[in-house]
Amino acid sequence: MTDFRVFFRAIDNEVAIDTDVVERMVGERAEFAPLRPFKTYRLFHYGTSNKYFYALLVLFFILLYPFYVLCLALVQMARCSASVKNVEGQVLLLNANRKAASLFCRFYKSSDYVSFDFERGRSSLSGSRLDIAHYAKVSDVLGAACDSLLASVMWPIYRRPYFDFPQLYVAYEWFLYYRMLVRINHEMRPEKVYFANHYDRWAVMFDEVFGDRYLTLIQHGKFSNRFSLPHKLRNVKRVVLLDRDSFENLDQFLQCPDNLDVHVNVEPIDLSPVEADGSSVLVIGQPQSSVLEIQLVKLLTIDFPGLNIFLKPHPLYGDSSYKEIFSLVTLVEKDFFPEVDVAVCYESTLGTEYEQCGIPVVWWGDRKPMDISSQLRAMLNAN
């Protein structure tokens, strides 16, 4: 039986994350919507349209929602196999984050594990790999469809805002994987489970489904300490950190961080020398800060002539949003890590990895491009 309280906890966290993204972008056009076509009224309000038009869109979404769920169920039904083989293994990786596989392989050197790859987490792994979407049974598909429709009915019962109703865009996929993982946990009974989602809807799901296992969370990116989550993870037993300083922010999303088994895995990346005369800076791109990064590059070009600016776009979202500054930067491929004088980063794992290599990193925080530019000039001039 599906526990709808878990789903609504997951949705509450997603709304909190969305709200945090928008609050950082006050005064900027809200162009960041990587997960869903439109997320919440908070995001829509900043730079897209007014609340009345958004209200009509929400109403339109509500009317079409049953057909949307039906279409998703039919597509998934076609992917179901006649029989689903049993999977055996004591170590399970829930690969629902694109960085999860590479981080996991850093410290887990054996190939004796099973990885369930979600759509966002596919990567080359040495262990047994299974696409979780092909592990669904017909009963999972039908159950997820029913759960999704029930969730829409229960939305007002759980007193969730009307304007946040489009968050149900993710409901079918969430319920499908929830049902599958409950079955996998019961059949496979893994001894250890790893994942790399800090506080999103997947993290809430994994924390609940595998709460009776030795559950390990792998850090990816910089832990944020600027927003409050309505629901913290309760069942994580162990955390693998990329740097020792991150321990201070664990209480942002874990309920009992003092009782954790904490392991710090510091393994520097391989930097490559670059042919550049003068000082160099690497801008580590992320979708939620791309507007600010473009402004920063323009400022640096004016204020620091001759500076070699390297831009490494986020591997998932590409470089299309940076077209206007292509002539001002050197684009960096996803598997290339230039050895620069300083890096600029928002909350990416790569920023932490550059710090481990001894490269100073300027973290955005809540600052504006002008503040970052001033700090970079001071640092580079000092060298």
Short mmCIF file of C-alpha atoms in Angstrom, two decimals:
data_model
loop_
_atom_site.label_atom_id
_atom_site.label_comp_id
_atom_site.label_asym_id
_atom_site.label_seq_id
_atom_site.Cartn_x
_atom_site.Cartn_y
_atom_site.Cartn_z
CA MET A 1 0.00 0.00 0.00
CA THR A 2 1.41 3.36 -1.00
CA ASP A 3 2.06 5.79 1.83
CA PHE A 4 0.88 9.12 0.42
CA ARG A 5 2.44 10.98 3.31
CA VAL A 6 5.86 10.12 1.87
CA PHE A 7 4.89 11.52 -1.52
CA PHE A 8 3.64 14.78 -0.07
CA ARG A 9 6.80 15.11 1.99
CA ALA A 10 8.75 14.70 -1.26
CA ILE A 11 6.61 17.34 -2.97
CA ASP A 12 7.01 19.75 -0.04
CA ASN A 13 10.78 19.50 -0.40
CA GLU A 14 10.58 20.10 -4.15
CA VAL A 15 8.51 23.24 -3.56
CA ALA A 16 11.06 24.44 -0.99
CA ILE A 17 13.91 23.89 -3.46
CA ASP A 18 12.01 25.71 -6.22
CA THR A 19 11.26 28.62 -3.91
CA ASP A 20 14.91 28.87 -2.92
CA VAL A 21 15.97 29.01 -6.58
CA VAL A 22 13.55 31.85 -7.26
CA GLU A 23 14.50 33.83 -4.16
CA ARG A 24 18.13 33.81 -5.34
CA MET A 25 16.99 35.24 -8.67
CA VAL A 26 14.93 38.21 -7.48
CA GLY A 27 15.50 40.98 -9.97
CA GLU A 28 16.56 38.58 -12.71
CA ARG A 29 14.45 36.96 -15.39
CA ALA A 30 13.49 33.48 -14.17
CA GLU A 31 14.84 31.40 -17.04
CA PHE A 32 15.82 28.37 -14.97
CA ALA A 33 13.25 25.57 -15.15
CA PRO A 34 15.26 22.39 -15.83
CA LEU A 35 12.98 19.84 -14.21
CA ARG A 36 9.54 20.79 -15.40
CA PRO A 37 7.99 23.08 -18.03
CA PHE A 38 6.64 25.25 -15.24
CA LYS A 39 7.16 24.55 -11.57
CA THR A 40 5.41 26.81 -9.07
CA TYR A 41 3.73 30.16 -9.10
CA ARG A 42 6.80 31.56 -7.37
CA LEU A 43 8.95 30.70 -10.38
CA PHE A 44 6.31 31.71 -12.91
CA HIS A 45 5.74 35.05 -11.22
CA TYR A 46 9.35 36.20 -11.57
CA GLY A 47 9.64 37.12 -15.22
CA THR A 48 7.12 34.96 -17.07
CA SER A 49 3.60 36.33 -16.63
CA ASN A 50 0.99 37.39 -14.09
CA LYS A 51 -0.92 35.27 -11.62
CA TYR A 52 -4.19 35.26 -13.59
CA PHE A 53 -2.64 33.73 -16.66
CA TYR A 54 -0.80 31.26 -14.45
CA ALA A 55 -4.11 30.35 -12.75
CA LEU A 56 -5.55 29.48 -16.17
CA LEU A 57 -2.53 27.29 -16.90
CA VAL A 58 -3.00 25.45 -13.62
CA LEU A 59 -6.68 24.89 -14.41
CA PHE A 60 -5.71 23.59 -17.85
CA PHE A 61 -3.20 21.24 -16.22
CA ILE A 62 -5.83 19.92 -13.79
CA LEU A 63 -8.26 19.15 -16.62
CA LEU A 64 -5.66 17.34 -18.70
CA TYR A 65 -3.95 15.59 -15.81
CA PRO A 66 -5.93 12.27 -16.04
CA PHE A 67 -5.12 12.01 -19.77
CA TYR A 68 -1.48 12.83 -19.09
CA VAL A 69 -1.25 10.02 -16.52
CA LEU A 70 -2.99 7.62 -18.90
CA CYS A 71 -0.50 8.41 -21.70
CA LEU A 72 2.47 7.84 -19.39
CA ALA A 73 1.02 4.53 -18.21
CA LEU A 74 0.44 3.30 -21.77
CA VAL A 75 3.98 4.20 -22.80
CA GLN A 76 5.42 2.42 -19.78
CA MET A 77 3.16 -0.59 -20.36
CA ALA A 78 4.80 -1.09 -23.75
CA ARG A 79 8.21 -1.26 -22.06
CA CYS A 80 7.22 -3.89 -19.52
CA SER A 81 8.73 -7.31 -20.10
CA ALA A 82 6.75 -10.51 -19.80
CA SER A 83 8.79 -11.55 -16.79
CA VAL A 84 11.12 -9.65 -14.50
CA LYS A 85 14.11 -11.59 -13.27
CA ASN A 86 15.07 -11.55 -9.63
CA VAL A 87 18.14 -9.52 -8.76
CA GLU A 88 20.57 -10.61 -6.08
CA GLY A 89 23.24 -8.54 -4.42
CA GLN A 90 24.29 -7.18 -1.06
CA VAL A 91 25.27 -3.70 -2.29
CA LEU A 92 22.83 -1.50 -4.21
CA LEU A 93 23.53 1.83 -5.90
CA LEU A 94 20.49 4.00 -6.62
CA ASN A 95 21.92 5.91 -9.56
CA ALA A 96 19.41 8.76 -9.79
CA ASN A 97 21.96 11.54 -9.99
CA ARG A 98 24.30 11.94 -12.93
CA LYS A 99 27.28 12.36 -10.62
CA ALA A 100 26.38 9.38 -8.41
CA ALA A 101 28.17 6.71 -10.44
CA SER A 102 31.55 8.45 -10.63
CA LEU A 103 31.43 9.43 -6.95
CA PHE A 104 30.48 5.90 -5.91
CA CYS A 105 33.33 4.38 -7.92
CA ARG A 106 35.81 6.65 -6.18
CA PHE A 107 35.64 4.80 -2.90
CA TYR A 108 33.90 1.52 -3.77
CA LYS A 109 36.54 -0.30 -5.82
CA SER A 110 34.86 -3.70 -6.10
CA SER A 111 32.54 -4.62 -8.98
CA ASP A 112 30.34 -6.64 -6.62
CA TYR A 113 27.27 -4.40 -6.61
CA VAL A 114 24.04 -3.76 -8.48
CA SER A 115 23.23 -0.33 -9.91
CA PHE A 116 19.67 0.66 -10.70
CA ASP A 117 20.01 3.45 -13.25
CA PHE A 118 17.33 6.13 -13.32
CA GLU A 119 16.95 8.25 -16.46
CA ARG A 120 19.17 10.99 -15.01
CA GLY A 121 21.90 8.70 -13.83
CA ARG A 122 23.17 6.56 -16.66
CA SER A 123 26.91 6.02 -16.68
CA SER A 124 29.50 3.35 -17.35
CA LEU A 125 29.88 1.17 -14.28
CA SER A 126 31.85 -1.96 -13.61
CA GLY A 127 29.11 -3.66 -11.60
CA SER A 128 25.77 -5.09 -12.71
CA ARG A 129 23.66 -2.35 -14.29
CA LEU A 130 19.91 -2.36 -14.70
CA ASP A 131 17.66 0.29 -16.22
CA ILE A 132 15.01 0.58 -13.54
CA ALA A 133 12.37 1.60 -16.10
CA HIS A 134 12.60 -1.90 -17.64
CA TYR A 135 12.19 -3.56 -14.25
CA ALA A 136 8.54 -2.52 -13.95
CA LYS A 137 5.73 -5.03 -13.80
CA VAL A 138 2.24 -4.40 -15.15
CA SER A 139 1.03 -4.18 -11.57
CA ASP A 140 3.56 -1.40 -10.91
CA VAL A 141 2.31 0.59 -13.89
CA LEU A 142 -1.36 0.27 -13.01
CA GLY A 143 -0.69 0.97 -9.35
CA ALA A 144 1.34 4.09 -10.16
CA ALA A 145 -1.44 5.40 -12.41
CA CYS A 146 -4.04 4.90 -9.68
CA ASP A 147 -1.75 6.50 -7.08
CA SER A 148 -1.17 9.52 -9.31
CA LEU A 149 -4.89 10.10 -9.78
CA LEU A 150 -5.54 9.64 -6.07
CA ALA A 151 -2.78 12.14 -5.28
CA SER A 152 -4.59 14.77 -7.36
CA VAL A 153 -7.77 14.14 -5.37
CA MET A 154 -5.85 14.26 -2.10
CA TRP A 155 -4.04 17.48 -3.00
CA PRO A 156 -6.65 19.77 -1.37
CA ILE A 157 -7.14 17.27 1.46
CA TYR A 158 -3.47 17.68 2.37
CA ARG A 159 -4.00 21.45 2.09
CA ARG A 160 -1.47 22.01 -0.64
CA PRO A 161 -1.69 25.37 -2.52
CA TYR A 162 -3.64 25.47 -5.76
CA PHE A 163 -0.78 27.25 -7.52
CA ASP A 164 1.59 24.37 -6.69
CA PHE A 165 -0.63 21.75 -8.31
CA PRO A 166 1.66 21.43 -11.39
CA GLN A 167 4.17 19.72 -9.11
CA LEU A 168 2.09 16.60 -9.83
CA TYR A 169 3.87 16.57 -13.18
CA VAL A 170 6.34 14.20 -11.46
CA ALA A 171 3.77 12.08 -9.60
CA TYR A 172 3.46 9.14 -12.00
CA GLU A 173 7.20 8.57 -12.30
CA TRP A 174 7.62 8.96 -8.53
CA PHE A 175 4.89 6.44 -7.66
CA LEU A 176 6.13 3.98 -10.30
CA TYR A 177 9.66 3.93 -8.91
CA TYR A 178 8.39 3.94 -5.34
CA ARG A 179 6.40 0.76 -5.92
CA MET A 180 9.27 -0.88 -7.76
CA LEU A 181 11.82 -0.05 -5.07
CA VAL A 182 9.55 -1.35 -2.31
CA ARG A 183 9.37 -4.66 -4.17
CA ILE A 184 13.11 -4.66 -4.89
CA ASN A 185 13.92 -4.01 -1.25
CA HIS A 186 11.68 -6.89 -0.18
CA GLU A 187 13.02 -9.35 -2.78
CA MET A 188 16.67 -8.34 -2.92
CA ARG A 189 17.15 -7.42 0.75
CA PRO A 190 20.45 -5.57 0.15
CA GLU A 191 22.80 -5.11 3.06
CA LYS A 192 24.00 -1.65 1.96
CA VAL A 193 22.34 1.00 -0.19
CA TYR A 194 24.04 4.08 -1.67
CA PHE A 195 22.56 7.20 -3.28
CA ALA A 196 23.62 10.79 -4.01
CA ASN A 197 20.48 12.91 -3.67
CA HIS A 198 20.61 15.35 -0.77
CA TYR A 199 17.01 16.43 -0.20
CA ASP A 200 14.90 16.20 -3.36
CA ARG A 201 11.93 13.92 -4.04
CA TRP A 202 14.26 10.99 -4.79
CA ALA A 203 16.11 11.45 -1.52
CA VAL A 204 12.84 11.39 0.42
CA MET A 205 11.81 8.21 -1.42
CA PHE A 206 15.11 6.39 -0.87
CA ASP A 207 15.21 7.39 2.78
CA GLU A 208 11.76 5.94 3.35
CA VAL A 209 11.91 2.78 1.24
CA PHE A 210 15.36 1.67 2.41
CA GLY A 211 15.12 2.95 5.95
CA ASP A 212 15.68 -0.56 7.31
CA ARG A 213 19.01 -0.93 5.44
CA TYR A 214 22.46 0.53 5.97
CA LEU A 215 21.73 3.64 3.95
CA THR A 216 24.65 5.77 2.74
CA LEU A 217 24.34 9.22 1.21
CA ILE A 218 27.19 10.38 -1.06
CA GLN A 219 27.79 14.10 -1.17
CA HIS A 220 27.58 15.81 -4.54
CA GLY A 221 28.02 19.52 -4.78
CA LYS A 222 28.27 22.11 -2.05
CA PHE A 223 25.78 21.66 0.78
CA SER A 224 23.48 24.66 0.87
CA ASN A 225 22.91 26.37 4.20
CA ARG A 226 20.56 29.07 3.01
CA PHE A 227 17.16 27.47 3.01
CA SER A 228 15.00 25.46 5.37
CA LEU A 229 13.54 22.13 4.32
CA PRO A 230 10.13 21.11 5.65
CA HIS A 231 11.22 17.45 5.87
CA LYS A 232 14.69 16.14 6.66
CA LEU A 233 16.00 12.66 5.94
CA ARG A 234 15.51 10.39 8.95
CA ASN A 235 17.08 7.03 8.11
CA VAL A 236 20.52 7.76 6.63
CA LYS A 237 23.14 5.82 8.58
CA ARG A 238 26.33 6.98 6.84
CA VAL A 239 27.50 9.97 4.81
CA VAL A 240 30.45 10.07 2.42
CA LEU A 241 31.74 13.65 2.29
CA LEU A 242 33.97 15.25 -0.33
CA ASP A 243 35.49 17.67 2.17
CA ARG A 244 35.62 17.91 5.95
CA ASP A 245 34.00 21.35 6.14
CA SER A 246 30.71 19.99 4.79
CA PHE A 247 30.06 18.21 8.08
CA GLU A 248 28.93 21.52 9.56
CA ASN A 249 25.95 21.75 7.18
CA LEU A 250 24.59 18.22 7.51
CA ASP A 251 21.84 19.37 9.85
CA GLN A 252 20.31 21.30 6.95
CA PHE A 253 18.77 18.13 5.53
CA LEU A 254 19.53 15.25 7.93
CA GLN A 255 17.50 14.82 11.09
CA CYS A 256 20.21 13.34 13.35
CA PRO A 257 23.64 14.21 11.89
CA ASP A 258 25.46 13.65 15.19
CA ASN A 259 24.66 9.93 15.13
CA LEU A 260 26.05 9.33 11.63
CA ASP A 261 29.00 7.31 10.49
CA VAL A 262 30.92 9.97 8.53
CA HIS A 263 33.55 9.08 5.93
CA VAL A 264 35.60 11.76 4.15
CA ASN A 265 36.74 10.72 0.69
CA VAL A 266 39.29 13.16 -0.71
CA GLU A 267 40.55 12.10 -4.11
CA PRO A 268 41.71 14.97 -6.35
CA ILE A 269 40.78 15.12 -10.02
CA ASP A 270 43.45 15.15 -12.75
CA LEU A 271 44.09 18.71 -13.88
CA SER A 272 45.46 19.45 -17.35
CA PRO A 273 47.83 22.36 -18.12
CA VAL A 274 46.47 24.99 -20.49
CA GLU A 275 48.30 27.19 -22.97
CA ALA A 276 47.49 30.67 -21.75
CA ASP A 277 49.51 33.86 -21.34
CA GLY A 278 48.69 35.66 -18.12
CA SER A 279 46.15 34.87 -15.44
CA SER A 280 43.34 32.37 -15.91
CA VAL A 281 39.96 31.74 -14.31
CA LEU A 282 37.50 28.89 -14.72
CA VAL A 283 33.77 29.63 -14.48
CA ILE A 284 32.01 26.41 -13.48
CA GLY A 285 28.59 26.74 -15.04
CA GLN A 286 25.31 25.79 -13.43
CA PRO A 287 21.81 26.41 -14.78
CA GLN A 288 20.56 28.30 -11.74
CA SER A 289 23.41 30.80 -11.99
CA SER A 290 23.92 31.07 -15.77
CA VAL A 291 22.51 34.62 -15.95
CA LEU A 292 24.92 35.75 -13.24
CA GLU A 293 27.82 33.91 -14.91
CA ILE A 294 27.19 35.72 -18.20
CA GLN A 295 27.19 39.06 -16.39
CA LEU A 296 30.41 38.12 -14.60
CA VAL A 297 32.21 37.17 -17.82
CA LYS A 298 31.26 40.51 -19.40
CA LEU A 299 32.49 42.37 -16.33
CA LEU A 300 35.79 40.50 -16.26
CA THR A 301 36.35 41.19 -19.95
CA ILE A 302 36.06 44.93 -19.30
CA ASP A 303 37.74 45.13 -15.89
CA PHE A 304 40.52 42.59 -16.44
CA PRO A 305 41.80 42.82 -20.05
CA GLY A 306 43.95 39.88 -21.02
CA LEU A 307 42.38 37.51 -18.51
CA ASN A 308 41.94 34.00 -19.90
CA ILE A 309 38.39 32.96 -19.07
CA PHE A 310 37.48 29.28 -19.31
CA LEU A 311 33.83 28.26 -19.10
CA LYS A 312 32.78 24.73 -18.22
CA PRO A 313 29.00 24.41 -18.82
CA HIS A 314 26.98 21.98 -16.75
CA PRO A 315 27.19 18.62 -18.59
CA LEU A 316 23.46 17.99 -18.31
CA TYR A 317 22.23 21.34 -19.66
CA GLY A 318 24.91 22.17 -22.22
CA ASP A 319 26.16 25.55 -23.44
CA SER A 320 23.15 26.93 -25.32
CA SER A 321 22.39 29.56 -22.66
CA TYR A 322 25.91 31.04 -23.02
CA LYS A 323 25.79 31.85 -26.76
CA GLU A 324 26.16 35.58 -26.26
CA ILE A 325 29.58 35.17 -24.59
CA PHE A 326 31.07 32.42 -26.78
CA SER A 327 33.55 34.93 -28.23
CA LEU A 328 34.71 35.97 -24.74
CA VAL A 329 35.48 32.55 -23.27
CA THR A 330 37.14 29.25 -24.02
CA LEU A 331 34.58 26.47 -23.69
CA VAL A 332 35.78 23.41 -21.79
CA GLU A 333 34.65 19.86 -22.55
CA LYS A 334 33.04 17.86 -19.76
CA ASP A 335 36.00 15.46 -19.37
CA PHE A 336 38.68 18.17 -19.40
CA PHE A 337 39.73 19.96 -16.21
CA PRO A 338 41.99 22.96 -16.93
CA GLU A 339 44.65 23.96 -14.42
CA VAL A 340 43.78 27.60 -13.76
CA ASP A 341 44.72 30.22 -11.18
CA VAL A 342 41.25 30.42 -9.65
CA ALA A 343 37.78 28.93 -10.19
CA VAL A 344 34.32 30.43 -9.69
CA CYS A 345 31.47 28.18 -8.64
CA TYR A 346 27.95 28.22 -7.26
CA GLU A 347 27.34 24.87 -5.55
CA SER A 348 28.89 22.30 -7.88
CA THR A 349 30.79 19.19 -6.84
CA LEU A 350 33.50 20.30 -9.22
CA GLY A 351 34.19 23.37 -7.09
CA THR A 352 34.96 21.16 -4.12
CA GLU A 353 37.17 18.96 -6.30
CA TYR A 354 39.16 21.99 -7.47
CA GLU A 355 39.70 23.02 -3.85
CA GLN A 356 41.07 19.53 -3.15
CA CYS A 357 43.63 20.13 -5.91
CA GLY A 358 44.82 23.32 -4.24
CA ILE A 359 43.09 25.68 -6.67
CA PRO A 360 41.34 28.56 -4.83
CA VAL A 361 37.59 28.64 -5.47
CA VAL A 362 35.34 31.69 -5.18
CA TRP A 363 31.85 30.61 -4.16
CA TRP A 364 28.96 32.80 -5.28
CA GLY A 365 26.83 32.63 -2.15
CA ASP A 366 24.34 35.52 -2.28
CA ARG A 367 26.73 37.94 -3.96
CA LYS A 368 26.38 39.83 -7.22
CA PRO A 369 28.69 39.60 -10.26
CA MET A 370 30.36 42.91 -9.36
CA ASP A 371 31.35 41.54 -5.94
CA ILE A 372 32.76 38.36 -7.47
CA SER A 373 34.66 40.34 -10.09
CA SER A 374 36.22 42.55 -7.40
CA GLN A 375 37.34 39.51 -5.38
CA LEU A 376 38.83 37.86 -8.46
CA ARG A 377 40.77 40.98 -9.39
CA ALA A 378 42.17 41.24 -5.86
CA MET A 379 43.19 37.56 -5.83
CA LEU A 380 44.82 37.59 -9.26
CA ASN A 381 46.60 40.89 -8.73
CA ALA A 382 48.01 39.53 -5.48
CA ASN A 383 49.61 36.71 -7.45
#
